[in-house]
Coordinates of C-alpha atoms and ligand atoms in Angstrom, one line a residue:
X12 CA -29.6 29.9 10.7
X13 CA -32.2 31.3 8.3
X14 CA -31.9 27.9 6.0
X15 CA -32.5 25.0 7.9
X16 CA -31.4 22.6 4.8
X17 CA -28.4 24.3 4.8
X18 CA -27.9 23.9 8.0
X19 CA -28.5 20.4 8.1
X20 CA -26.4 19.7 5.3
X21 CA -23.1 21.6 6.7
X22 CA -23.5 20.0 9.9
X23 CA -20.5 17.4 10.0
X24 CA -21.2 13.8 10.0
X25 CA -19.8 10.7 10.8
X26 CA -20.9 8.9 8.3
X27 CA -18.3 9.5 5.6
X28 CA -15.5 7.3 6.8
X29 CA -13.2 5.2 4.2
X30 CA -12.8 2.5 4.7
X31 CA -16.5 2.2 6.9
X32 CA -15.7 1.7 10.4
X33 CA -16.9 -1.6 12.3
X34 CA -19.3 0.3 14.7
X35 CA -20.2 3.8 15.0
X36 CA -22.6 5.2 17.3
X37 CA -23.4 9.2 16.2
X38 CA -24.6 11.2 19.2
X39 CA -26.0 13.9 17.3
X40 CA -23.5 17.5 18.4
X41 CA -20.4 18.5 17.6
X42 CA -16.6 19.3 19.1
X43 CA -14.6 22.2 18.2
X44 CA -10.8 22.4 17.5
X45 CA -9.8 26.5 18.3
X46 CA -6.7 27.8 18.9
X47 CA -6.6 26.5 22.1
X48 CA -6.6 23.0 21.1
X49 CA -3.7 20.7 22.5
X50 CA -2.9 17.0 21.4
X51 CA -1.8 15.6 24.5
X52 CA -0.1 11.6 24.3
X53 CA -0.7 9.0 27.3
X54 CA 2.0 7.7 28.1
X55 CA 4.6 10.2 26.2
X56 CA 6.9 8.1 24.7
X57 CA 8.8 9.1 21.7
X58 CA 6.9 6.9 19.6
X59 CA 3.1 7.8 21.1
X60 CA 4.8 11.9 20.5
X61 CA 5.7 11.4 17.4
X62 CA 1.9 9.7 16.2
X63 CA 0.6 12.8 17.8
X64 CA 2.8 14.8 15.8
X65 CA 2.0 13.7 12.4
X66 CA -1.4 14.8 13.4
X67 CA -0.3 17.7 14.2
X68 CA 1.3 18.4 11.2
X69 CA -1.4 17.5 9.0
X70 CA -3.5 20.3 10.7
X71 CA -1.1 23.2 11.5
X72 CA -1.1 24.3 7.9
X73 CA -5.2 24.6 7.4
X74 CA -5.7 25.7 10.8
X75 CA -3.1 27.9 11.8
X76 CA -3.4 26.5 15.1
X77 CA -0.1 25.8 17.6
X78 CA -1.4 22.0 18.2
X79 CA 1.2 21.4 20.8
X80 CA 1.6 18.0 21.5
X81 CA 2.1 17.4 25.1
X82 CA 2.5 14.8 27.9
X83 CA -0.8 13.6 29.1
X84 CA -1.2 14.1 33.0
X85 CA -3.9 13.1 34.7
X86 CA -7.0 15.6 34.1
X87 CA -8.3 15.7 31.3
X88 CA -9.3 19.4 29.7
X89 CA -12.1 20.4 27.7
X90 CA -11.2 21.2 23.8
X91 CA -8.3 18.9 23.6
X92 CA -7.5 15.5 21.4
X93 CA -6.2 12.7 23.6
X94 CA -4.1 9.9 22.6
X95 CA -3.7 6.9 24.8
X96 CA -2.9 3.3 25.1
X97 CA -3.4 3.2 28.4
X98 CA -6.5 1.1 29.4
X99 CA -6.7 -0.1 25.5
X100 CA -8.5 -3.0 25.4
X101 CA -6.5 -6.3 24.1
X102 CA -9.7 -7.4 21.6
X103 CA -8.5 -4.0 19.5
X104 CA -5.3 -6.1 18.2
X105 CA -2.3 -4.8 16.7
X106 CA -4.5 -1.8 14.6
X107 CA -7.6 -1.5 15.8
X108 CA -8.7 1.6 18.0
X109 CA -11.6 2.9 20.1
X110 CA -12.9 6.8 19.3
X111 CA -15.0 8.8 21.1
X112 CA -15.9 12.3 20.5
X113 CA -17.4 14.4 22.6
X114 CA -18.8 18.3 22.9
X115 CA -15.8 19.0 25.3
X116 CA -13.1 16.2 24.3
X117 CA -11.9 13.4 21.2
X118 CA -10.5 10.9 22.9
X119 CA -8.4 8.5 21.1
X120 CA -7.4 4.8 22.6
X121 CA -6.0 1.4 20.9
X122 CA -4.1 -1.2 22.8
X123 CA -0.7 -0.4 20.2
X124 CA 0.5 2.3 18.9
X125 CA -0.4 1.6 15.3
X126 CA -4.2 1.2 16.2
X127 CA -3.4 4.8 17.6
X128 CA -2.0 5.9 13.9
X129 CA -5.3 3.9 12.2
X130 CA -7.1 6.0 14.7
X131 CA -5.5 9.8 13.7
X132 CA -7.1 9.0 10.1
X133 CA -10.6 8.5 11.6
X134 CA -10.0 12.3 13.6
X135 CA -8.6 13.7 10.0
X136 CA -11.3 12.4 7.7
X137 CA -14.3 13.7 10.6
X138 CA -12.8 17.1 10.4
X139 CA -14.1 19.2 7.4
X140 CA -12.1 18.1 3.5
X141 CA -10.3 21.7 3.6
X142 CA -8.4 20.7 6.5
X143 CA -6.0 18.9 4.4
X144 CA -5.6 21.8 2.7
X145 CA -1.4 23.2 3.0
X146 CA -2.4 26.6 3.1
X147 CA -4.7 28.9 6.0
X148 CA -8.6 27.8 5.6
X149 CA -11.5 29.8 7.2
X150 CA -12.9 26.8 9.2
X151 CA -14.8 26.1 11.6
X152 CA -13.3 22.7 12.6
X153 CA -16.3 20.8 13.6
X154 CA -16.3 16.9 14.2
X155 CA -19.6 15.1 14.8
X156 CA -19.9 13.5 18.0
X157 CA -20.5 9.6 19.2
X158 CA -18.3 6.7 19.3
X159 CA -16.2 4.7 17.1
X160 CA -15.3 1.2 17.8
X161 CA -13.1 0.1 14.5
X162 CA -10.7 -3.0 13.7
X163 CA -9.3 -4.1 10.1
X164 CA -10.5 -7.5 8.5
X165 CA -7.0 -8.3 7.0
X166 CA -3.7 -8.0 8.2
X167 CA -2.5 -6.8 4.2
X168 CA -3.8 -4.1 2.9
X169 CA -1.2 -3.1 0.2
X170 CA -0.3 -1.2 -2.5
X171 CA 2.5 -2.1 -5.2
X172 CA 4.4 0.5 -7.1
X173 CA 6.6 -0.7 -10.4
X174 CA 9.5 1.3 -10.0
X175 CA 11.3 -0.8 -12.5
X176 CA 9.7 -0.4 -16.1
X177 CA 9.4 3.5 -15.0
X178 CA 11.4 4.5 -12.4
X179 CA 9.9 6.6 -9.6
X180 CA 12.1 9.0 -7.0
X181 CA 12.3 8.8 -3.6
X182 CA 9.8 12.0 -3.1
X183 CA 6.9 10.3 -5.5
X184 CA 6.9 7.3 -3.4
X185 CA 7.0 9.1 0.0
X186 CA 4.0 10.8 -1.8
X187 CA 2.2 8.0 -2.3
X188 CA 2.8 6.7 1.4
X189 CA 1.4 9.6 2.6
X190 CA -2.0 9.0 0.5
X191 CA -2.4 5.6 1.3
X192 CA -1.7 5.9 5.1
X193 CA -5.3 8.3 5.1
X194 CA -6.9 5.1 3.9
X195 CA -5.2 2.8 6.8
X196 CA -3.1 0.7 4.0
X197 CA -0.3 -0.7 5.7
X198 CA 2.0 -2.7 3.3
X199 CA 3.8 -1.0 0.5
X200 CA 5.4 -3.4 -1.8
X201 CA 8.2 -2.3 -4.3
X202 CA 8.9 -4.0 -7.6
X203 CA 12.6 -3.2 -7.5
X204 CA 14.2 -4.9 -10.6
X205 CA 12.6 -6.3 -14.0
X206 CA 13.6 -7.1 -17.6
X207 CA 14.0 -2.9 -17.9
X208 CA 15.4 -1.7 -14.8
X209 CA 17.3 -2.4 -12.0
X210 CA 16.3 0.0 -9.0
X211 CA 18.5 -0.8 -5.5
X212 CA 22.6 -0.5 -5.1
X213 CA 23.8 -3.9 -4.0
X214 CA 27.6 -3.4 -2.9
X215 CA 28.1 -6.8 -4.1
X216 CA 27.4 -6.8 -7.5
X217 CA 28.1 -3.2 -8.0
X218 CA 26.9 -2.5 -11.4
X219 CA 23.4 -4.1 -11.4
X220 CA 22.1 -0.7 -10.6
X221 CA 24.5 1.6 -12.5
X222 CA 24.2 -0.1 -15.5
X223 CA 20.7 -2.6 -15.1
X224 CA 18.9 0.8 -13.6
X225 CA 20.1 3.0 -16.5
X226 CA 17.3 2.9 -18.9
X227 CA 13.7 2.5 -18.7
X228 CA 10.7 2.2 -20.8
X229 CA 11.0 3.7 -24.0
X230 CA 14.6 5.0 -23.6
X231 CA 15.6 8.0 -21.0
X232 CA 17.6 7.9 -17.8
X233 CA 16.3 5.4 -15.6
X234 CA 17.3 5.8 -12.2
X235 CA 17.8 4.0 -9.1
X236 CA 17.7 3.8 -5.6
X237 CA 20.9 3.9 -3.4
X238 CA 21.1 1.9 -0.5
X239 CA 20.4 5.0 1.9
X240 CA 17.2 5.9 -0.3
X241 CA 16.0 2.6 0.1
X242 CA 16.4 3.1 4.0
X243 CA 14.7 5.9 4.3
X244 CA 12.0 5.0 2.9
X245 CA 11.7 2.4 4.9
X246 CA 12.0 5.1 7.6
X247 CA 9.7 6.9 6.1
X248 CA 7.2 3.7 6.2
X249 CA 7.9 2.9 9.7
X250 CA 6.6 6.5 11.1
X251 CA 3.1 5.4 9.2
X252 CA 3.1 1.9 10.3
X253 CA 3.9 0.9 6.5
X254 CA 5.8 -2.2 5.6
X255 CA 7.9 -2.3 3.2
X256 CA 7.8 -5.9 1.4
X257 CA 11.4 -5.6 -1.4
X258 CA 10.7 -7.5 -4.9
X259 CA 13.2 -9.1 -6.6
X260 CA 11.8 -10.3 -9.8
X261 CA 13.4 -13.8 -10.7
X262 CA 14.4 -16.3 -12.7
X263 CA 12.4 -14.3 -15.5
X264 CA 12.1 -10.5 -15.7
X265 CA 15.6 -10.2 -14.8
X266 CA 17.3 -8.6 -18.2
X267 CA 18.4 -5.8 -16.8
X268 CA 20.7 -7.8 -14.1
X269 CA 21.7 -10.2 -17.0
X270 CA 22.5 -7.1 -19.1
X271 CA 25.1 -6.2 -15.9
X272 CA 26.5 -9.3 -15.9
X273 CA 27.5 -11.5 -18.6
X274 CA 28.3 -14.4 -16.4
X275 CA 25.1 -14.2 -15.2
X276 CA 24.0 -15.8 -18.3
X277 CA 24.1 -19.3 -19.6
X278 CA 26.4 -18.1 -23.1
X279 CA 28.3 -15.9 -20.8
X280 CA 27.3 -13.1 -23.0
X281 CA 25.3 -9.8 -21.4
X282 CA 22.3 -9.0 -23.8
X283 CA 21.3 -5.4 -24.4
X284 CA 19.2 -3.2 -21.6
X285 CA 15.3 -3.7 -22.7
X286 CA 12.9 -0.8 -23.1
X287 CA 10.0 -2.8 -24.5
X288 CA 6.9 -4.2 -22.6
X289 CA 7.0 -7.8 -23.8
X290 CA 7.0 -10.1 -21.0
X291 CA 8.8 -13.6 -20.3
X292 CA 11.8 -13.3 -22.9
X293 CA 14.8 -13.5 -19.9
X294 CA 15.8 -16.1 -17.1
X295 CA 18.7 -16.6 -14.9
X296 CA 20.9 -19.6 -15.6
X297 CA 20.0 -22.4 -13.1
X298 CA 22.3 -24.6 -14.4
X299 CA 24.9 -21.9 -13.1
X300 CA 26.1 -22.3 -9.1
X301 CA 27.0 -18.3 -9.9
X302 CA 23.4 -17.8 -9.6
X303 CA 22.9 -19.0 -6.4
X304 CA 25.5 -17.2 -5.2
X305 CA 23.9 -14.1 -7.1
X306 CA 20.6 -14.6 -5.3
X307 CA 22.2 -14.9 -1.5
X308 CA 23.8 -11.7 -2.1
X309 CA 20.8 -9.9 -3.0
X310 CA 18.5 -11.7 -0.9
X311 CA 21.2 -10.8 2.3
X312 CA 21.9 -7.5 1.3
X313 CA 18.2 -6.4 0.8
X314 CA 16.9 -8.3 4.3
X315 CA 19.6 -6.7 6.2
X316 CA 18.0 -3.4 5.2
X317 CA 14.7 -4.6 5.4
X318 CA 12.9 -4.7 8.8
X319 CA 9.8 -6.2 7.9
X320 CA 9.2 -10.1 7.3
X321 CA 8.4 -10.3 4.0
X322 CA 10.8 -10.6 0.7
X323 CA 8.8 -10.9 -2.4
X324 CA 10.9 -13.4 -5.4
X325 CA 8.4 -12.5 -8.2
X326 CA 8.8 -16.0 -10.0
X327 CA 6.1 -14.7 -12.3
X328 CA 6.1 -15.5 -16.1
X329 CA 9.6 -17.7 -16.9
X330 CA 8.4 -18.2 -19.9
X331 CA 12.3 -19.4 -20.5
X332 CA 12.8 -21.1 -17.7
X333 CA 12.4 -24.7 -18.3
X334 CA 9.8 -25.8 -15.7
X335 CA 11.7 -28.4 -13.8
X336 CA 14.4 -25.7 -13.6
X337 CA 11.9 -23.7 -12.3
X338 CA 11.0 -25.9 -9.6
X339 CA 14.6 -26.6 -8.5
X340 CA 15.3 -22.6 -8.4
X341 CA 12.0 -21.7 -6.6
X342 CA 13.0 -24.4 -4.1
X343 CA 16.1 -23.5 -3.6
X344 CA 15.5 -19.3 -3.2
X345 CA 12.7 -20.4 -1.0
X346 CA 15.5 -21.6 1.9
X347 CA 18.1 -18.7 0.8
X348 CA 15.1 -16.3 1.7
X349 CA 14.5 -18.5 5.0
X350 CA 18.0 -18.7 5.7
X351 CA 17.9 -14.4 5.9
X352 CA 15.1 -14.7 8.3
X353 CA 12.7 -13.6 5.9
X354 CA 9.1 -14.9 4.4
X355 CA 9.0 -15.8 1.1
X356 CA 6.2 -14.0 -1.3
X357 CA 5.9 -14.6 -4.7
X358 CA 3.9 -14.8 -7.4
X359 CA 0.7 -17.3 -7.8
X360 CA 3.1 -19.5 -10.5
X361 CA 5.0 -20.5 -7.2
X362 CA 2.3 -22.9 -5.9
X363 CA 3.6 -25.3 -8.7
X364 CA 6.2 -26.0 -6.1
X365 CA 6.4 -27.5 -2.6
X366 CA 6.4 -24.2 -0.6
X367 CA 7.3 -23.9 2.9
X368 CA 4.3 -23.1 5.2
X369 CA 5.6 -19.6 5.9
X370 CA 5.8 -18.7 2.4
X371 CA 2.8 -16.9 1.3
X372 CA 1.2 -17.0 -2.7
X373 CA 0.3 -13.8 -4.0
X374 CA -2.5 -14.1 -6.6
X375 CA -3.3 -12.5 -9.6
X376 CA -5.0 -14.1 -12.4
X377 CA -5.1 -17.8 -12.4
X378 CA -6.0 -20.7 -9.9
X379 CA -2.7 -21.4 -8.7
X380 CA -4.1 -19.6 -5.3
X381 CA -6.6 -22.6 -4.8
X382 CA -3.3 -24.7 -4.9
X383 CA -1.4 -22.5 -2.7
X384 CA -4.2 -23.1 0.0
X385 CA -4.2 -26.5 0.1
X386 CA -0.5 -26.4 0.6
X387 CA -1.8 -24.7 3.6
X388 CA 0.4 -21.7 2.4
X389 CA -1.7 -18.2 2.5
X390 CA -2.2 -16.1 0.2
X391 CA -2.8 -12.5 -0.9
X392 CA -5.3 -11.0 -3.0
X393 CA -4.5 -9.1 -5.8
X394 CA -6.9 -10.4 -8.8
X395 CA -6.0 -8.3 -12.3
X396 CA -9.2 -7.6 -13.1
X397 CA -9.9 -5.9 -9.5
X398 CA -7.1 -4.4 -8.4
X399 CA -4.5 -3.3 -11.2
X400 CA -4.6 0.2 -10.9
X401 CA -2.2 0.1 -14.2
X402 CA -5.8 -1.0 -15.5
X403 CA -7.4 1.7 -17.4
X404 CA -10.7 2.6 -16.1
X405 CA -12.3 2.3 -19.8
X406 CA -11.7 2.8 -23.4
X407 CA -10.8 6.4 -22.7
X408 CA -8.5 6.5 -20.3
X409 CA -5.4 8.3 -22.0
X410 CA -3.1 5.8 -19.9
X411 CA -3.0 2.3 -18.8
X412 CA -3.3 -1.2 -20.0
X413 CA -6.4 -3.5 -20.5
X414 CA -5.1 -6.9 -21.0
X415 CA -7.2 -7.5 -17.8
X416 CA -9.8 -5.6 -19.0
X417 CA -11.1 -2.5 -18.1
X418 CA -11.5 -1.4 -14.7
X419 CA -14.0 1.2 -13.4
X420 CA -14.4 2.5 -9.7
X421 CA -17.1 0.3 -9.5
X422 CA -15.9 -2.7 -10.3
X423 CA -12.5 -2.2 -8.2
X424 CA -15.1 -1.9 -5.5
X425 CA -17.3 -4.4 -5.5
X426 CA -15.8 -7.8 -5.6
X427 CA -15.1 -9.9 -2.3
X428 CA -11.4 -11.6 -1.4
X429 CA -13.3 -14.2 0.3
X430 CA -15.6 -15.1 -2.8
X431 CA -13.1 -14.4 -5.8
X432 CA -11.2 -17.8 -6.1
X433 CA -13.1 -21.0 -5.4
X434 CA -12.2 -23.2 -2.7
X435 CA -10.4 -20.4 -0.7
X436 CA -12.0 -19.9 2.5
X437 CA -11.3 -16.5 4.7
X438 CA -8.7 -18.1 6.7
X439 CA -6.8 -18.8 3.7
X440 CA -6.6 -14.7 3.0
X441 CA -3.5 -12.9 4.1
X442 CA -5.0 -9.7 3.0
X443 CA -5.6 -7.4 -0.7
X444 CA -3.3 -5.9 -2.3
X445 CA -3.5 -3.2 -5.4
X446 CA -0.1 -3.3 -8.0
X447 CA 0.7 -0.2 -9.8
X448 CA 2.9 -1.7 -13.3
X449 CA 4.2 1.3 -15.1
X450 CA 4.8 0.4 -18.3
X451 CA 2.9 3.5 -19.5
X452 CA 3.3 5.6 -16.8
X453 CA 5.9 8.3 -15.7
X454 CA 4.8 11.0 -13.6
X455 CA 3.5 11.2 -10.1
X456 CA 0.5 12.8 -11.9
X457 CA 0.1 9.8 -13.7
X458 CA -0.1 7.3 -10.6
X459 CA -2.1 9.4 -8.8
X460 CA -4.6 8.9 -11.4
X461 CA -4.5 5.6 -11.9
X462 CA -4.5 5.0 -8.1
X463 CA -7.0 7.5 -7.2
X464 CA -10.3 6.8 -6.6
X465 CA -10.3 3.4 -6.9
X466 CA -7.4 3.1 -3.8
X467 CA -9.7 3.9 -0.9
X468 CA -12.0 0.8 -2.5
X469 CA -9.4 -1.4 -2.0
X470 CA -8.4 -0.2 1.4
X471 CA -11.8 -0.5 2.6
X472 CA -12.1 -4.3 0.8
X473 CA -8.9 -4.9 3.2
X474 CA -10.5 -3.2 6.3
X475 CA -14.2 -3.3 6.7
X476 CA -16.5 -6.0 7.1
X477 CA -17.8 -7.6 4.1
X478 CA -21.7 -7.3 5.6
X479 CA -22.6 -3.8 5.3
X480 CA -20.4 -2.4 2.4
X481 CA -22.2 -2.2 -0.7
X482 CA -21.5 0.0 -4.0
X483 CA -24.8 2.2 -4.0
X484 CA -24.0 4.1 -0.6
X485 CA -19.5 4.0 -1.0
X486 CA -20.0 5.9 -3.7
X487 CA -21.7 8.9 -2.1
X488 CA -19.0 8.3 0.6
X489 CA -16.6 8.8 -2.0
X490 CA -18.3 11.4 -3.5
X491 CA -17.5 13.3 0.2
X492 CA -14.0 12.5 -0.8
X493 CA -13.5 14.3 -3.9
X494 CA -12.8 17.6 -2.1
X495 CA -10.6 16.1 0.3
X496 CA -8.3 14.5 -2.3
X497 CA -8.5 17.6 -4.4
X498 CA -7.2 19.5 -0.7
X499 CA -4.7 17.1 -0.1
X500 CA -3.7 17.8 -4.6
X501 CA -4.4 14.9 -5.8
X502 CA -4.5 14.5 -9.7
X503 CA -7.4 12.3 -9.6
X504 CA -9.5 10.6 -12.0
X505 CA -13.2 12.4 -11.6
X506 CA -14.8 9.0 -12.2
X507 CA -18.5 9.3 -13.7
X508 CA -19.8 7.2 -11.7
X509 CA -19.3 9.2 -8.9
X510 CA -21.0 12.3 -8.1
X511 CA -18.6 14.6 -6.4
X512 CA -18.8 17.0 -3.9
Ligands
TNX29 C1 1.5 -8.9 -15.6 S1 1.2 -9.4 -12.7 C2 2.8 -8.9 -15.0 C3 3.6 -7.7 -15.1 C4 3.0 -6.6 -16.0 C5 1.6 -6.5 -15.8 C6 0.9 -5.4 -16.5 C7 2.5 -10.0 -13.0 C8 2.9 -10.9 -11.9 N1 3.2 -9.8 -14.1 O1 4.9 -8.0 -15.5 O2 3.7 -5.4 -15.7 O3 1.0 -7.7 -16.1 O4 -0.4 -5.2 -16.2

C-alpha cells in the first residue's frame, strides 16, 4: 500500500469488542472469509446446526457467500469457521467460549451450546461493521487473528420492554431480540399488563385482553398478544438463548384488568380503561377470595407457556393497597407462583415481606435491595438513574422521562452493580437489567433510540469484568460501533459524547 497510516488503520483489530472480552491475546495477521468458506458444527446436532445457521444468515446477505453449514468430520480445512463443544473446557460454564483465529481457520469452542451462540457475536463484531449490512457489500472479510478466552460476570443481563402503556407487535420485539443478542444479553423481560393495557390472551378470563388491551396511552387501539404470539416469541428467544421472564403487574397497576372485570373490584363496579401516566391510583381487592383465584389462573396459564424459571409479580407502587394487605397478598402470590414451579421476581417494594429464598428482588430506586439481601434473597440490578432507557439522555431529547434524571451514554456506562447499593456484596447480584417504560413512546424507531447506544453499556456492565472497563477507552469502542448499528438500521441516538466512526 502506498499509505502506510491507511493501512494500518484498515487493518482489522480485535480490540473493538462489546462487551470487552475477559482475555484476548492479538497475534498480529488476519483470516479471510471467500466464497469458499464453510461453517462446519462438531457434533451436528440440530441445535449445534441451527447456532451455525444463524451465523450463517447474518452473513449470507453482505457476503453473498453460500456459508454452508455442515457436519464436522475429522480434518480440519483451511478457510473454514468451526464450531464445537467437543473438548470444551467445563471452567467456560453455561455461556462462556474459547476463540481462536487463525490465518487458515476460526475455530470456535464452549463447553454448551449457548457459550457457542455468545461466541458467533465475538466472529460477527471481528468481521468488518458492513457485514451486517442486508444487502451485497464489496468486502474483504478480514478478522484479526489471536485468541479469545471470554466468560460473563452475571448470569442476568436483561432488557425490559413496556408493552403495556404502549403496546409493541410481535415483529418490534423480535427486533429488538435480535439487537440485544449481538451484545450477549440473555434475559428479555416483558411488562405484560398495567393500569393501561392488558397484553396476553388468558383463556380463563377471556376478556382481560380484549377489553384491558384495547387502549393505550393517549387513546388509539392498543393491542395484545395472543397466546400463540406470546409462544413464539418465546421461540423466538430460545434460538438466541434469550429468556423470557412474563410480568404481571399486581396488586397496583392493574386497571386495565379491573376495567374487565367488575368483580374484580372491591364495589363490584369495573372503572374506565386509563390512558394517563399517573401511577399508584388501582389495586386488586385482597379482601376478595376471587382474586386469588384471579392470580392462579394467570400465574398457571402464563408458566405453562413459559419455559424459563422466572415470573416477575411487579408489586411496585400500591399506593392503594393498604400495607398489611400488601403483605398478606405478596405472601400469598409468592407460593401460587411456587406452586407453578416458577421463581418469584418482583419489584424492590417486595423485600417489605418475608420472601422465599428463591424469590429474587429486582431493584430500582430505593434501599429495599439492601433488605432483600439480608433476607438472603438476590437481587437484580436495574437502578433508574443508570439503566432506564425510557430516561432521556438530556434536556433535549424529544422523548423520554426524567423523573430519574437525565441519563447520558456516559453515565449509563459508568456505574458498578457491585458498588451502587450499600451493603450488597457481589454475591448478592443476580445480574443488570435495563427497562424500556413507554409511556412516551410508540414506534420501534422510538425504542431503538432510547435503547441504543447506551444498551451495549449495560450488556458489557453484565458481562465484563469490572477491572479494566473504564469510560475513556468504551467510548472509542463504541465509536467503532456506530457504523455497525447504522448496517444493522438502527435509529440510534448519535450521542455527543461519542465520536463515531
Ligand atoms: C416507575 S419502575 C415505574 C413505572 C413507570 C416508570 C417510568 C417501576 C417499578 N415503576 O411504572 O413506567 O417509573 O420511568
Amino acid at each position: 500500500m502506498d499509505n502506510p497510516t491507511l493501512a494500518k488503520s484498515a487493518q482489522p483489530g480485535l480490540g473493538n469488542l462489546i462487551p470487552k472480552p475477559v482475555s484476548v491475546t492479538a497475534t498480529g495477521d488476519t483470516f479471510t472469509l471467500t466464497a469458499a468458506t464453510d461453517i462446519y458444527v462438531e457434533p451436528a446436532t440440530a441445535e449445534l446446526t441451527a447456532i451455525g445457521s444463524y451465523l450463517a444468515d447474518k452473513l449470507r446477505p453482505s457476503t453473498g457467500y453460500g456459508l454452508r453449514v455442515l457436519p464436522a468430520a475429522g480434518v480440519r480445512t483451511r478457510g473454514n469457521l468451526y464450531l464445537t463443544t467437543q473438548g470444551g473446557d467445563p471452567a467456560l460454564g453455561e455461556e462462556g467460549y474459547y476463540l481462536a483465529v487463525t490465518p487458515d481457520l476460526v475455530i470456535l469452542v464452549a463447553y454448551q451450546p449457548a457459550g457457542l451462540f455468545r461466541g458467533i457475536q465475538t466472529i460477527r463484531q471481528l468481521l468488518p461493521p458492513s457485514v451486517e449490512s442486508s444487502s451485497p457489500q464489496p468486502g474483504p472479510w478480514q478478522m484479526a487473528t489471536g485468541t479469545i478466552r471470554d466468560t460473563p460476570r452475571f448470569v442476568w443481563r436483561g432488557i425490559m420492554l413496556d408493552v403495556s402503556r404502549h403496546f409493541f407487535g410481535v415483529a418490534d420485539v423480535k427486533r429488538l431480540m435480535d439487537l440485544m443478542a449481538l451484545y450477549k444479553m440473555n434475559i428479555f423481560h416483558l411488562h405484560l399488563s398495567d393500569d393501561q393495557g392488558w397484553r396476553i390472551t388468558i383463556n380463563s378470563w377471556p376478556n382481560l385482553a380484549p377489553h384491558g388491551g384495547s387502549t393505550q396511552v393517549g387513546g388509539g387501539g392498543g393491542g395484545y398478544y395472543t397466546q400463540a404470539d406470546y409462544a413464539d416469541l418465546v421461540a423466538y428467544a430460545q434460538i438466541r438463548y434469550i429468556t423470557v421472564v412474563p410480568e404481571i403487574d399486581m396488586p397496583g397497576h392493574t386497571n386495565a384488568a379491573l376495567a374487565s372485570y367488575p368483580e374484580l373490584n372491591c364495589d363490584g363496579v369495573a372503572p374506565a380503561l386509563y390512558t394517563g401516566i399517573e401511577v399508584g391510583f388501582s389495586s386488586l381487592c385482597i379482601g376478595k377470595e376471587l382474586t386469588f383465584t384471579f392470580v392462579d389462573d394467570v400465574v398457571r396459564e402464563l408458566a405453562a407457556l413459559t419455559p424459563g424459571p422466572y415470573f416477575h409479580i411487579g408489586g411496585d407502587e400500591a399506593h392503594s393497597t393498604n400495607p398489611d394487605d400488601y403483605t398478606r397478598f405478596i405472601e400469598r402470590v409468592q407460593t401460587i407462583v411456587q406452586a407453578h414451579d416458577k421463581q418469584m421476581v418482583g419489584w424492590g417494594e417486595i423485600a417489605r415481606v418475608k420472601l422465599l429464598p428463591t424469590s429474587i428482588a429486582h431493584h430500582w430506586h430505593s434501599d429495599m435491595a439492601r433488605v432483600a439481601a439480608q433476607q438472603g434473597v438476590k437481587v437484580i440490578m436495574s437502578p433508574a438513574s443508570r439503566t432506564y432507557l425510557d430516561m432521556q439522555y438530556d434536556a433535549s431529547t424529544p422523548l423520554g422521562l426524567h423523573w430519574a434524571g437525565y441519563m447520558s451514554v456516559e453515565d449509563a456506562y459508568t456505574w458498578d452493580p457491585a458498588t451502587e447499593v450499600a451493603g450488597l456484596a457481589e454475591s448478592d447480584i443476580l445480574g443488570v437489567e435495563a427497562p424500556l417504560w413507554s409511556e412516551t413512546l410508540q414506534t420501534i424507531d422510538d425504542i431503538e433510540f432510547m435503547v441504543f447506544p447506551r444498551l451495549p453499556g449495560e450488556a458489557e456492565i453484565g458481562w465484563s469484568p469490572a477491572a479494566g472497563r473504564g469510560w475513556d477507552e468504551y467510548r472509542l469502542r463504541l465509536g467503532a460501533h456506530g457504523a455497525r448499528l447504522a448496517a444493522l438500521g438502527v435509529h440510534f441516538y448519535p450521542s455527543a459524547q461519542i465520536d463515531w466512526q
